[in-house]
GROMACS .gro file of C-alpha atoms in nm:
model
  383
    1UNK     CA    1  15.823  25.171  -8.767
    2UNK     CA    2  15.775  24.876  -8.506
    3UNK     CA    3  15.691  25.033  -8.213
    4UNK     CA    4  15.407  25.205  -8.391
    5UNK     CA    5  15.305  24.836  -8.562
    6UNK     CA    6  15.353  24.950  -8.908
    7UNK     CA    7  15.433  25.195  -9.107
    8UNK     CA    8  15.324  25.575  -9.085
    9UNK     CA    9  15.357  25.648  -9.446
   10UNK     CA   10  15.202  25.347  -9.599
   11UNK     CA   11  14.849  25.280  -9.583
   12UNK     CA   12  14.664  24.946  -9.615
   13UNK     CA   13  14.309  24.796  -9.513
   14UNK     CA   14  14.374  24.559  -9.271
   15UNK     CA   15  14.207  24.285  -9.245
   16UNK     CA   16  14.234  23.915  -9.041
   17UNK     CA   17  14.516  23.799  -9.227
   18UNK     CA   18  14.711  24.139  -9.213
   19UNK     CA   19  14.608  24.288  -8.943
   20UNK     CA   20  14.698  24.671  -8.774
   21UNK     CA   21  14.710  24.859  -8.445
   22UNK     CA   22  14.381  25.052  -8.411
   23UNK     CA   23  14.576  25.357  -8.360
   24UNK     CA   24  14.801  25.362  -8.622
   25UNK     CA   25  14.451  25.327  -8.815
   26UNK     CA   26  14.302  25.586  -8.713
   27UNK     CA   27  14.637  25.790  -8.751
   28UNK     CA   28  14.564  25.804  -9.135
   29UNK     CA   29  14.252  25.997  -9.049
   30UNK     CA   30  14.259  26.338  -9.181
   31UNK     CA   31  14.152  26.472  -8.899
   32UNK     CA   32  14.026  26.878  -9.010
   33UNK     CA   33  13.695  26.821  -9.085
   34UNK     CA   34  13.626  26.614  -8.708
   35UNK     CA   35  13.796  26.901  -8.544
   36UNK     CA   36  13.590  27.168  -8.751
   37UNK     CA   37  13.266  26.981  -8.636
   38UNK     CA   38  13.360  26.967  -8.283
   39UNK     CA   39  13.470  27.333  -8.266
   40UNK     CA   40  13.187  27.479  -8.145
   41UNK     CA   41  13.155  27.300  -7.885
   42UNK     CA   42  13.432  27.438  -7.669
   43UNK     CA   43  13.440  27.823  -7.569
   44UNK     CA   44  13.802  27.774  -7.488
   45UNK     CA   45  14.066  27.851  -7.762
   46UNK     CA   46  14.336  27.647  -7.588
   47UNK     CA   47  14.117  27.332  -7.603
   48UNK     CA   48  14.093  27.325  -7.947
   49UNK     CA   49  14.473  27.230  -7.995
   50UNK     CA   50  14.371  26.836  -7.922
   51UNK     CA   51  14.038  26.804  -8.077
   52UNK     CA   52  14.160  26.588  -8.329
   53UNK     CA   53  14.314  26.343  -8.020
   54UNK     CA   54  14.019  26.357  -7.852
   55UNK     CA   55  13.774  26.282  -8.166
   56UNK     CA   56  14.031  25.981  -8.255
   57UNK     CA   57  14.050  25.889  -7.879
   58UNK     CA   58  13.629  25.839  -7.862
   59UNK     CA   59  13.677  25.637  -8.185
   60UNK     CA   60  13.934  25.434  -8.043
   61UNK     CA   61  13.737  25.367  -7.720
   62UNK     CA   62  13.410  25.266  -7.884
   63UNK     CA   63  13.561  25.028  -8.163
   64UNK     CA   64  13.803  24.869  -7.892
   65UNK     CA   65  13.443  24.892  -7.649
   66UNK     CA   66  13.687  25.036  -7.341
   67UNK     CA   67  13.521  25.282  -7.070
   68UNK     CA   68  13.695  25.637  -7.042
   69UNK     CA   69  13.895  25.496  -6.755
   70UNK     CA   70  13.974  25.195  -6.924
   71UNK     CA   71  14.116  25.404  -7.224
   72UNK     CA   72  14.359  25.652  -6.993
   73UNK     CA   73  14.499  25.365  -6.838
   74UNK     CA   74  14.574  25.194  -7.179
   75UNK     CA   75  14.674  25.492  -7.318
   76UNK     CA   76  14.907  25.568  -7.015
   77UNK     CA   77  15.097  25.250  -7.028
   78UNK     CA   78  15.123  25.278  -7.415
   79UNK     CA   79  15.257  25.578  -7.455
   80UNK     CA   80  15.316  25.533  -7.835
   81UNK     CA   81  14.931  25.444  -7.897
   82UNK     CA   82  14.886  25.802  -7.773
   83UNK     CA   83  15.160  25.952  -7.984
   84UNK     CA   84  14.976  25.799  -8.241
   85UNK     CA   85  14.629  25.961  -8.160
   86UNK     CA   86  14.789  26.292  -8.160
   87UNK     CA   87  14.910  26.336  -7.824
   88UNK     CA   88  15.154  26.587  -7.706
   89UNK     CA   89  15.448  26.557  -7.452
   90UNK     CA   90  15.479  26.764  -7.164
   91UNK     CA   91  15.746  26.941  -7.035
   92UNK     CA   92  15.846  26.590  -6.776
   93UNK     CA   93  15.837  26.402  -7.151
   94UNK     CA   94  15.495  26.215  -7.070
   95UNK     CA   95  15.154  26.272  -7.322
   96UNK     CA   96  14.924  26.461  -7.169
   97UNK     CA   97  14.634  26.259  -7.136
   98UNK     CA   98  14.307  26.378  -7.024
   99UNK     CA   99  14.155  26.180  -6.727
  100UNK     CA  100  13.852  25.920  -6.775
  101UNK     CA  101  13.612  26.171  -6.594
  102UNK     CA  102  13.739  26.407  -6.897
  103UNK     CA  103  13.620  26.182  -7.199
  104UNK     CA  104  13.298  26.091  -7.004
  105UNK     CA  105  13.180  26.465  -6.944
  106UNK     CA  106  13.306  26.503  -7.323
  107UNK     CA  107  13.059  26.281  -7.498
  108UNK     CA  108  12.774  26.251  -7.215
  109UNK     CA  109  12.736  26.677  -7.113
  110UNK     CA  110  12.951  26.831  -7.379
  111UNK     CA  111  12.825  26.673  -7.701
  112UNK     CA  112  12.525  26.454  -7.567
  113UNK     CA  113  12.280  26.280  -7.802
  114UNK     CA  114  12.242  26.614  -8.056
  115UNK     CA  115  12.587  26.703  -8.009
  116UNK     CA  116  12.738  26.399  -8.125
  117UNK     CA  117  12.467  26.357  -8.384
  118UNK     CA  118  12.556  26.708  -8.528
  119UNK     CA  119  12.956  26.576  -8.529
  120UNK     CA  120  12.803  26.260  -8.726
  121UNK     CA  121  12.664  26.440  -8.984
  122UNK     CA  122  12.997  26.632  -9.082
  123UNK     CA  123  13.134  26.329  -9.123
  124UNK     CA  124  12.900  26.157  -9.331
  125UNK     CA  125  12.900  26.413  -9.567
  126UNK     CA  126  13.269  26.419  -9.627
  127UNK     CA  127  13.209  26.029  -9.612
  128UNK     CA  128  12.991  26.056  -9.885
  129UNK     CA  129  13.173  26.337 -10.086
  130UNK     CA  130  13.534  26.103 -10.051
  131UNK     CA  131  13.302  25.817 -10.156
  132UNK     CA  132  13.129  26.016 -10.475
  133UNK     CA  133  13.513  26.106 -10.590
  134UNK     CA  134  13.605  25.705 -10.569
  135UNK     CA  135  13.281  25.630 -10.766
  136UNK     CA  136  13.115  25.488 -10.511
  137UNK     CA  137  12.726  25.568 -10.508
  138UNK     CA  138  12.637  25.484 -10.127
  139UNK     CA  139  12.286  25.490 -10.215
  140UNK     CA  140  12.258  25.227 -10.515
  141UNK     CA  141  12.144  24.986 -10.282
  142UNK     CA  142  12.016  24.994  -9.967
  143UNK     CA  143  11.802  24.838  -9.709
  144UNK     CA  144  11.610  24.951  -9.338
  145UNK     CA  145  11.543  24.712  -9.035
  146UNK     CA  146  11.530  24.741  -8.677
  147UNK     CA  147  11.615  24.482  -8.367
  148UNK     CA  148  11.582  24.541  -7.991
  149UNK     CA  149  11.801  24.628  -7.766
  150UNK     CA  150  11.735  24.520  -7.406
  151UNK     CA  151  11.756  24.809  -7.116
  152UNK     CA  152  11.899  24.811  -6.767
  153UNK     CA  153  11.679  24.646  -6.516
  154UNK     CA  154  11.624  24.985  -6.345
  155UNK     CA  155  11.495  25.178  -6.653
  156UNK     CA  156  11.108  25.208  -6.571
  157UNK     CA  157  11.088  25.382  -6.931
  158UNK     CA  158  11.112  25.073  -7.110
  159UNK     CA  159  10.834  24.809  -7.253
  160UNK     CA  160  10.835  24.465  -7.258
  161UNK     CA  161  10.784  24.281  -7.584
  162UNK     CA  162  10.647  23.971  -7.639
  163UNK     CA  163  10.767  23.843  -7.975
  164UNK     CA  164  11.123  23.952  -7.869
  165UNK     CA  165  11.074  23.841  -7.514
  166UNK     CA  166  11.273  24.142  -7.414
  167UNK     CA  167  11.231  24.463  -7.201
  168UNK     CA  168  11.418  24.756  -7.412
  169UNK     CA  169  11.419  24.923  -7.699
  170UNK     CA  170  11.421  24.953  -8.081
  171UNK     CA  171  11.687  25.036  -8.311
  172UNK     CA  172  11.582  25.094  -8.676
  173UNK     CA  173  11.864  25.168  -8.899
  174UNK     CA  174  11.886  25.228  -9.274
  175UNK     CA  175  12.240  25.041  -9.436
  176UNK     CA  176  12.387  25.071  -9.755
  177UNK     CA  177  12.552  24.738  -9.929
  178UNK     CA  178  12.781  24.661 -10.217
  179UNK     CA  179  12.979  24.359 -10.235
  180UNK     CA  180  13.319  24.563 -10.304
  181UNK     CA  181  13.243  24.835  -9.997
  182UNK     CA  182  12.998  24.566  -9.799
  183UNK     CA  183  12.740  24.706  -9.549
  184UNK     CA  184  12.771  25.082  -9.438
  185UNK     CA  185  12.543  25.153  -9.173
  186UNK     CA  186  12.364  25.552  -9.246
  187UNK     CA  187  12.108  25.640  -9.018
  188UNK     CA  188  11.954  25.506  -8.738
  189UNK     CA  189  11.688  25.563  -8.427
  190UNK     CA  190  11.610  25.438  -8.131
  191UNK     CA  191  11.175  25.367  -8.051
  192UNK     CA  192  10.992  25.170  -7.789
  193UNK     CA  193  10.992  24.829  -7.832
  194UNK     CA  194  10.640  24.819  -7.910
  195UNK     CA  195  10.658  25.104  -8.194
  196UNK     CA  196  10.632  25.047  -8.554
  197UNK     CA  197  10.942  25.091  -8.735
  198UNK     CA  198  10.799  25.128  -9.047
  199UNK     CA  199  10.707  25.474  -8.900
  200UNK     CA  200  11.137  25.567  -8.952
  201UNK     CA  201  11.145  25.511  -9.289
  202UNK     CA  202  11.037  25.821  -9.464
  203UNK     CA  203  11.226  26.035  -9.145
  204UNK     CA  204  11.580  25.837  -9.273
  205UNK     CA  205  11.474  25.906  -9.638
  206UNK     CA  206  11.476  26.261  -9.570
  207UNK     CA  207  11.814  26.264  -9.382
  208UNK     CA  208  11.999  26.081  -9.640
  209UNK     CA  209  11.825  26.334  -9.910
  210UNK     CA  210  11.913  26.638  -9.675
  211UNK     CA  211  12.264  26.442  -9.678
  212UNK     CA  212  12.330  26.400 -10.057
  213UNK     CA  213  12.232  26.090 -10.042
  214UNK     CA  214  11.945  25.921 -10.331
  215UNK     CA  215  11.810  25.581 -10.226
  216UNK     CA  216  11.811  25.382 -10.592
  217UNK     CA  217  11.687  25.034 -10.452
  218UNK     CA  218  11.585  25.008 -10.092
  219UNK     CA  219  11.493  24.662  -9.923
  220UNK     CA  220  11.229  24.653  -9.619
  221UNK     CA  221  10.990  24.402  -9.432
  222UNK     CA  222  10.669  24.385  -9.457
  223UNK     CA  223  10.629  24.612  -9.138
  224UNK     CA  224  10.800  24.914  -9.357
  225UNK     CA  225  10.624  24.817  -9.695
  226UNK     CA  226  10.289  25.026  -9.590
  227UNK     CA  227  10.070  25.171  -9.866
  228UNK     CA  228  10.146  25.521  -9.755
  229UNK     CA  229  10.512  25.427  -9.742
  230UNK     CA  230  10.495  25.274 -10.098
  231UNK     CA  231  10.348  25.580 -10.234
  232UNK     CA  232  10.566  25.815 -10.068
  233UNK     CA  233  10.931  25.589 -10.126
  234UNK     CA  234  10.840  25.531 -10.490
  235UNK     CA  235  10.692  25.819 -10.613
  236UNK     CA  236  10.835  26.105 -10.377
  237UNK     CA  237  11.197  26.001 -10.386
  238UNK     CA  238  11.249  25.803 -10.702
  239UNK     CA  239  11.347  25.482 -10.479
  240UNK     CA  240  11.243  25.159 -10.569
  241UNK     CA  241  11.057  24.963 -10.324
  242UNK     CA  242  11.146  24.603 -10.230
  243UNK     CA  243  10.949  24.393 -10.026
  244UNK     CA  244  10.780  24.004  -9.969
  245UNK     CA  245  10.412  23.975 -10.046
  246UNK     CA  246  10.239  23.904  -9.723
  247UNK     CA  247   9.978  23.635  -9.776
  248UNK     CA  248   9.708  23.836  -9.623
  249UNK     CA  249   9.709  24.074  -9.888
  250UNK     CA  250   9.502  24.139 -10.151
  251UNK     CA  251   9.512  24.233 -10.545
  252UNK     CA  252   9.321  24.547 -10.542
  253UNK     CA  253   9.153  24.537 -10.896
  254UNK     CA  254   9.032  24.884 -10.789
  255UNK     CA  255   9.409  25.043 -10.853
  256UNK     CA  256   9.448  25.107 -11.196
  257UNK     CA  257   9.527  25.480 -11.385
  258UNK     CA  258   9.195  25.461 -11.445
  259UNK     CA  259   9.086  25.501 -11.087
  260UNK     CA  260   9.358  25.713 -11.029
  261UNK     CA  261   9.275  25.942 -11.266
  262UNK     CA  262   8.938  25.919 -11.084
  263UNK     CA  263   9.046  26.030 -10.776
  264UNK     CA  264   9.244  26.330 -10.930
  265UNK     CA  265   8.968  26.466 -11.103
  266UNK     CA  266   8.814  26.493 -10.793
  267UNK     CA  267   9.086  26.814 -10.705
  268UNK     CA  268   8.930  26.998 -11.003
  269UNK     CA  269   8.836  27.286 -10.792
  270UNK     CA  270   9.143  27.339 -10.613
  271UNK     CA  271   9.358  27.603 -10.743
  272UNK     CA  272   9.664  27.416 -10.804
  273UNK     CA  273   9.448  27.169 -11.045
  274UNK     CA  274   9.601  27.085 -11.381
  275UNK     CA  275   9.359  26.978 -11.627
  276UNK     CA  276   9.640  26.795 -11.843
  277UNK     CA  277   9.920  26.626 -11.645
  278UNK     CA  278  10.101  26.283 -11.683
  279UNK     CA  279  10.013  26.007 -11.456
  280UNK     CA  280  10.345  26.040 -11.274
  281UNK     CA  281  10.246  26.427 -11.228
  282UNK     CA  282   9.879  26.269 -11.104
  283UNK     CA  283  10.014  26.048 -10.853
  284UNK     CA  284  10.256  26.290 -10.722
  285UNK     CA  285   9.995  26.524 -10.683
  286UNK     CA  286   9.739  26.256 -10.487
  287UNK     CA  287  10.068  26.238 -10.258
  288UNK     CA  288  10.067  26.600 -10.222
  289UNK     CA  289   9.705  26.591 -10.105
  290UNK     CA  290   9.777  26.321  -9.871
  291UNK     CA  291   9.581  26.043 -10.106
  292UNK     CA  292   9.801  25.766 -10.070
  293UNK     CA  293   9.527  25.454 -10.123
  294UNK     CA  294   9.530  25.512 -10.477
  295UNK     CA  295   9.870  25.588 -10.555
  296UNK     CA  296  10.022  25.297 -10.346
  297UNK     CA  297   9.749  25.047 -10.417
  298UNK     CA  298   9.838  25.062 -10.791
  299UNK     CA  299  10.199  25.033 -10.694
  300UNK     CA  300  10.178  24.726 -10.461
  301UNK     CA  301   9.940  24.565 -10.749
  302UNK     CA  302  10.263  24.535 -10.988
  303UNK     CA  303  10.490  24.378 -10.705
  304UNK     CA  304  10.190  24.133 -10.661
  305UNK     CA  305  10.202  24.047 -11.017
  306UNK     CA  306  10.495  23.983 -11.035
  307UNK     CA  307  10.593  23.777 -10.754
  308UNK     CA  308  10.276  23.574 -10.885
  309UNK     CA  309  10.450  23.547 -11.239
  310UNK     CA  310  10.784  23.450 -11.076
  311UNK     CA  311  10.752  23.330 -10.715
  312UNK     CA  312  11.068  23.211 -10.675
  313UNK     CA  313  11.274  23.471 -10.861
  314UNK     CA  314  11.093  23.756 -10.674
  315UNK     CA  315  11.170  23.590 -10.311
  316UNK     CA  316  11.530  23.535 -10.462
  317UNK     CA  317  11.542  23.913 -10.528
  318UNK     CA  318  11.394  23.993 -10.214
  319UNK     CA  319  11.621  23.841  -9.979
  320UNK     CA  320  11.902  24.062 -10.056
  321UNK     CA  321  11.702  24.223  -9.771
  322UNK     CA  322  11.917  23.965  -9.519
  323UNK     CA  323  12.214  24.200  -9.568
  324UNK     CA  324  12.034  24.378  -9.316
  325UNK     CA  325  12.036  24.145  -9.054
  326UNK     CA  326  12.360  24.044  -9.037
  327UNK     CA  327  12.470  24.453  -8.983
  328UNK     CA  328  12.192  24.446  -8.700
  329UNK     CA  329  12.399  24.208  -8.504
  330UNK     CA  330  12.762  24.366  -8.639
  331UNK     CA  331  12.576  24.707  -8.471
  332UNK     CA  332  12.451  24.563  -8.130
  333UNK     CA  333  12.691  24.289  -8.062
  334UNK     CA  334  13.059  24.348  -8.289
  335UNK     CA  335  13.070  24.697  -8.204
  336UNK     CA  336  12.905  24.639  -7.842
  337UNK     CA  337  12.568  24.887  -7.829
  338UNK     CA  338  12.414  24.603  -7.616
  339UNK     CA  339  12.698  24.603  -7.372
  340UNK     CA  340  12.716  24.973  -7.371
  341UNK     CA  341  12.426  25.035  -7.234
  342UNK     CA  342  12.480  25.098  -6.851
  343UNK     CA  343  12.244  25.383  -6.758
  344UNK     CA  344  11.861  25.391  -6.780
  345UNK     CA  345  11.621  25.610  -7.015
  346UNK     CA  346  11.568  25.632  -7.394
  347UNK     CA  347  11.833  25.918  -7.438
  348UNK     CA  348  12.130  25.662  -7.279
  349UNK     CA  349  12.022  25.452  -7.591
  350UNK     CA  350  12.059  25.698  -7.820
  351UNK     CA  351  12.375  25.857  -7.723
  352UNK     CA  352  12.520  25.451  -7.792
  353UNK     CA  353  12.295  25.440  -8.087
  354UNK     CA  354  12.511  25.772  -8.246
  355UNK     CA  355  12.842  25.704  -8.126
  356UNK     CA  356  12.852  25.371  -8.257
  357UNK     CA  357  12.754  25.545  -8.646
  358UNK     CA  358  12.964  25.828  -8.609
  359UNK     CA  359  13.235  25.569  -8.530
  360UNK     CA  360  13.196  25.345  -8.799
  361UNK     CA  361  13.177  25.653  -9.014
  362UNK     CA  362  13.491  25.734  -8.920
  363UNK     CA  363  13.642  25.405  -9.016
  364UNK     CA  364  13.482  25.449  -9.352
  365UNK     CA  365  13.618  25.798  -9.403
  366UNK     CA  366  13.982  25.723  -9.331
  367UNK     CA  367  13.957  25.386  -9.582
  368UNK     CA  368  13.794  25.642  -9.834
  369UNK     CA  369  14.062  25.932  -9.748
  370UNK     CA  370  14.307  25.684  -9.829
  371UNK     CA  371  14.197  25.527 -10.157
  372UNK     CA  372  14.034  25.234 -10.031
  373UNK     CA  373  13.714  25.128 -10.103
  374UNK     CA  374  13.683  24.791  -9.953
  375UNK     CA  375  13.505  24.704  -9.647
  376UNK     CA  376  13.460  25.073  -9.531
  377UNK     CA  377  13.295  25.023  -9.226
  378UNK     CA  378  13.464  24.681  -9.077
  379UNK     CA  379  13.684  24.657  -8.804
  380UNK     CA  380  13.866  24.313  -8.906
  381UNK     CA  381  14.209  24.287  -8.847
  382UNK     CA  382  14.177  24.620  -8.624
  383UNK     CA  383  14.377  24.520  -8.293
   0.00000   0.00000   0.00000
């Protein structure tokens, strides 16, 4: 039990004040469904005996933030870390480790940016199917931001941006937040610098849709809260909308059902025209058509009111949105995107980008395999 830092059997969620080797942690990992979703990926029937070492040794290697070198040699000189990541002996009685330039061509030529997003999204789902069996609803509250992440100096792809004051990129991700499970990141992507983000919002909806996943309350910026967005968010998926009220913006007293009913007459030739329909089954069909002024309008109008009813108990509402913010810098700084970015181009990003969520989804999974729904996604007290 010591030389492993704990015991094999019984599983807690470490944290600062008890903390627990890395890969003793990742030793509780179940590992079937990361070795089904890496499967086809090797032609080779006798590498699939240590696909589950090699999916826990990635994880190990981004959380700790080691290169592939940097891992072997740690891994070498602690042989019981390996043992622990499923390693087996030889016939001399040392693990057989696979060499740094193994684990590079691994995740860089072998899985690459689709390859390791296709692993990701096996294990989200069983992350959200563990989570759904714990009662824990990963879409009851939610919210989507974005931050920049600066680029090599060599990458002649990248913009500069003046409000960040950084050459790079963009990372918009959409999080999840409770305060029992605290902030699970879902889905992400990486833009130019210069791009809107707002522009990834209906993209993640439909992931985390495709995924199982129903948005109840998401929280966005301004930037995201567009009218077509509004319509689309609200009426489309069911998911309500939270957002300031810029200053620039204006009551439109031209919104109503009224005027929406208006507009929809205005389909009475098409063939698909319902003479008698609710005014949900209006606006949803004004989306269908792509008529989003009317629909979104009307739907920004009551937000308006009511911050202008209750300005301070709106903005207190709406600032649940800095949730978001503090898993931006957990993302590019905690568990080191920003550092890892060594090689030029959008697709370098992006690879980073993935492995750092299919990472943290792993951590997730193996608290939720093991009854624990605290703090999925941290890495406290992970040494």
């Amino acid at each position: 039990m010591e030389k492993y830092g704990g015991s094999r059997t019984e599983f807690y969620s470490p944290d600062t004040d008890n903390p627990m080797k890395l890969t003793l942690f990742l030793s509780f990992l179940d590992v079937t469904v990361l070795e089904d979703a890496m499967k086809p990926f090797y032609k080779r029937q006798a590498s699939i005996k240590y696909l589950g070492s090699m999916g826990r040794t990635l994880v190990f290697m981004k959380v700790k933030g080691l290169t592939p070198d940097k891992t072997v040699n740690y891994l070498k000189t602690h042989p019981f870390d390996a043992e622990l990541l499923g390693y087996d002996k030889n016939m001399e009685g040392s693990f057989e480790i696979p060499c740094g330039e193994t684990i590079r061509l691994n995740l860089k030529n072998r899985f690459g940016v689709d390859g390791v997003k296709q692993i990701d999204q096996a294990i989200f789902i069983a992350l959200r199917m563990a989570a759904e069996k714990l009662g824990v609803d990963l879409g009851d509250c939610c919210g989507s931001d974005a931050f920049p992440v600066k680029s090599v100096s060599s990458d002649k792809d990248a913009d500069y941006n003046g409000h960040y004051k950084v050459t790079g990129y963009k990372v918009a991700t959409t999080e999840s937040y409770d305060p029992e499970t605290g902030i699970v990141p879902l889905v992400g992507d990486v833009i130019d610098i210069n791009e809107d983000e707002g522009k990834t919002l209906l993209p993640h909806m439909k992931q985390l849709k495709k995924n199982g996943i129903h948005v109840n309350d998401l929280f966005v910026d301004g930037k995201y809260a567009t009218i077509s967005n509004i319509a689309q968010i609200e009426v489309v998926y069911g998911t309500s909308l939270h957002y300031n009220i810029a200053d620039n913006w204006v009551y439109n007293e031209h919104a109503t059902p009224s005027d929406m009913k208006v507009e929809y007459q205005k389909f009475h030739n098409e063939p698909d025209f319902r003479v008698f329909t609710s005014e949900d089954g209006m606006m949803k069909y004004l989306i269908k058509k792509g008529c989003y002024e009317p629909v979104g309008h009307m739907i920004r109008n009551t937000h308006m009111a009511a911050k202008n009813e209750c300005p301070d108990g709106y903005l207190d509402h709406f600032h649940q949105r800095n949730m978001t913010e503090s898993e931006n810098d957990f993302i590019k700084n905690d568990m080191g995107l920003q550092q890892a970015i060594k090689r030029k181009g959008k697709e370098a990003v992006e690879l980073e980008l993935h492995f750092t969520l299919l990472s943290l989804h792993v951590l997730a999974l193996i608290r939720l395999q093991n009854r624990c729904k605290k703090r999925l996604a941290s890495k406290s007290g992970l040494t």
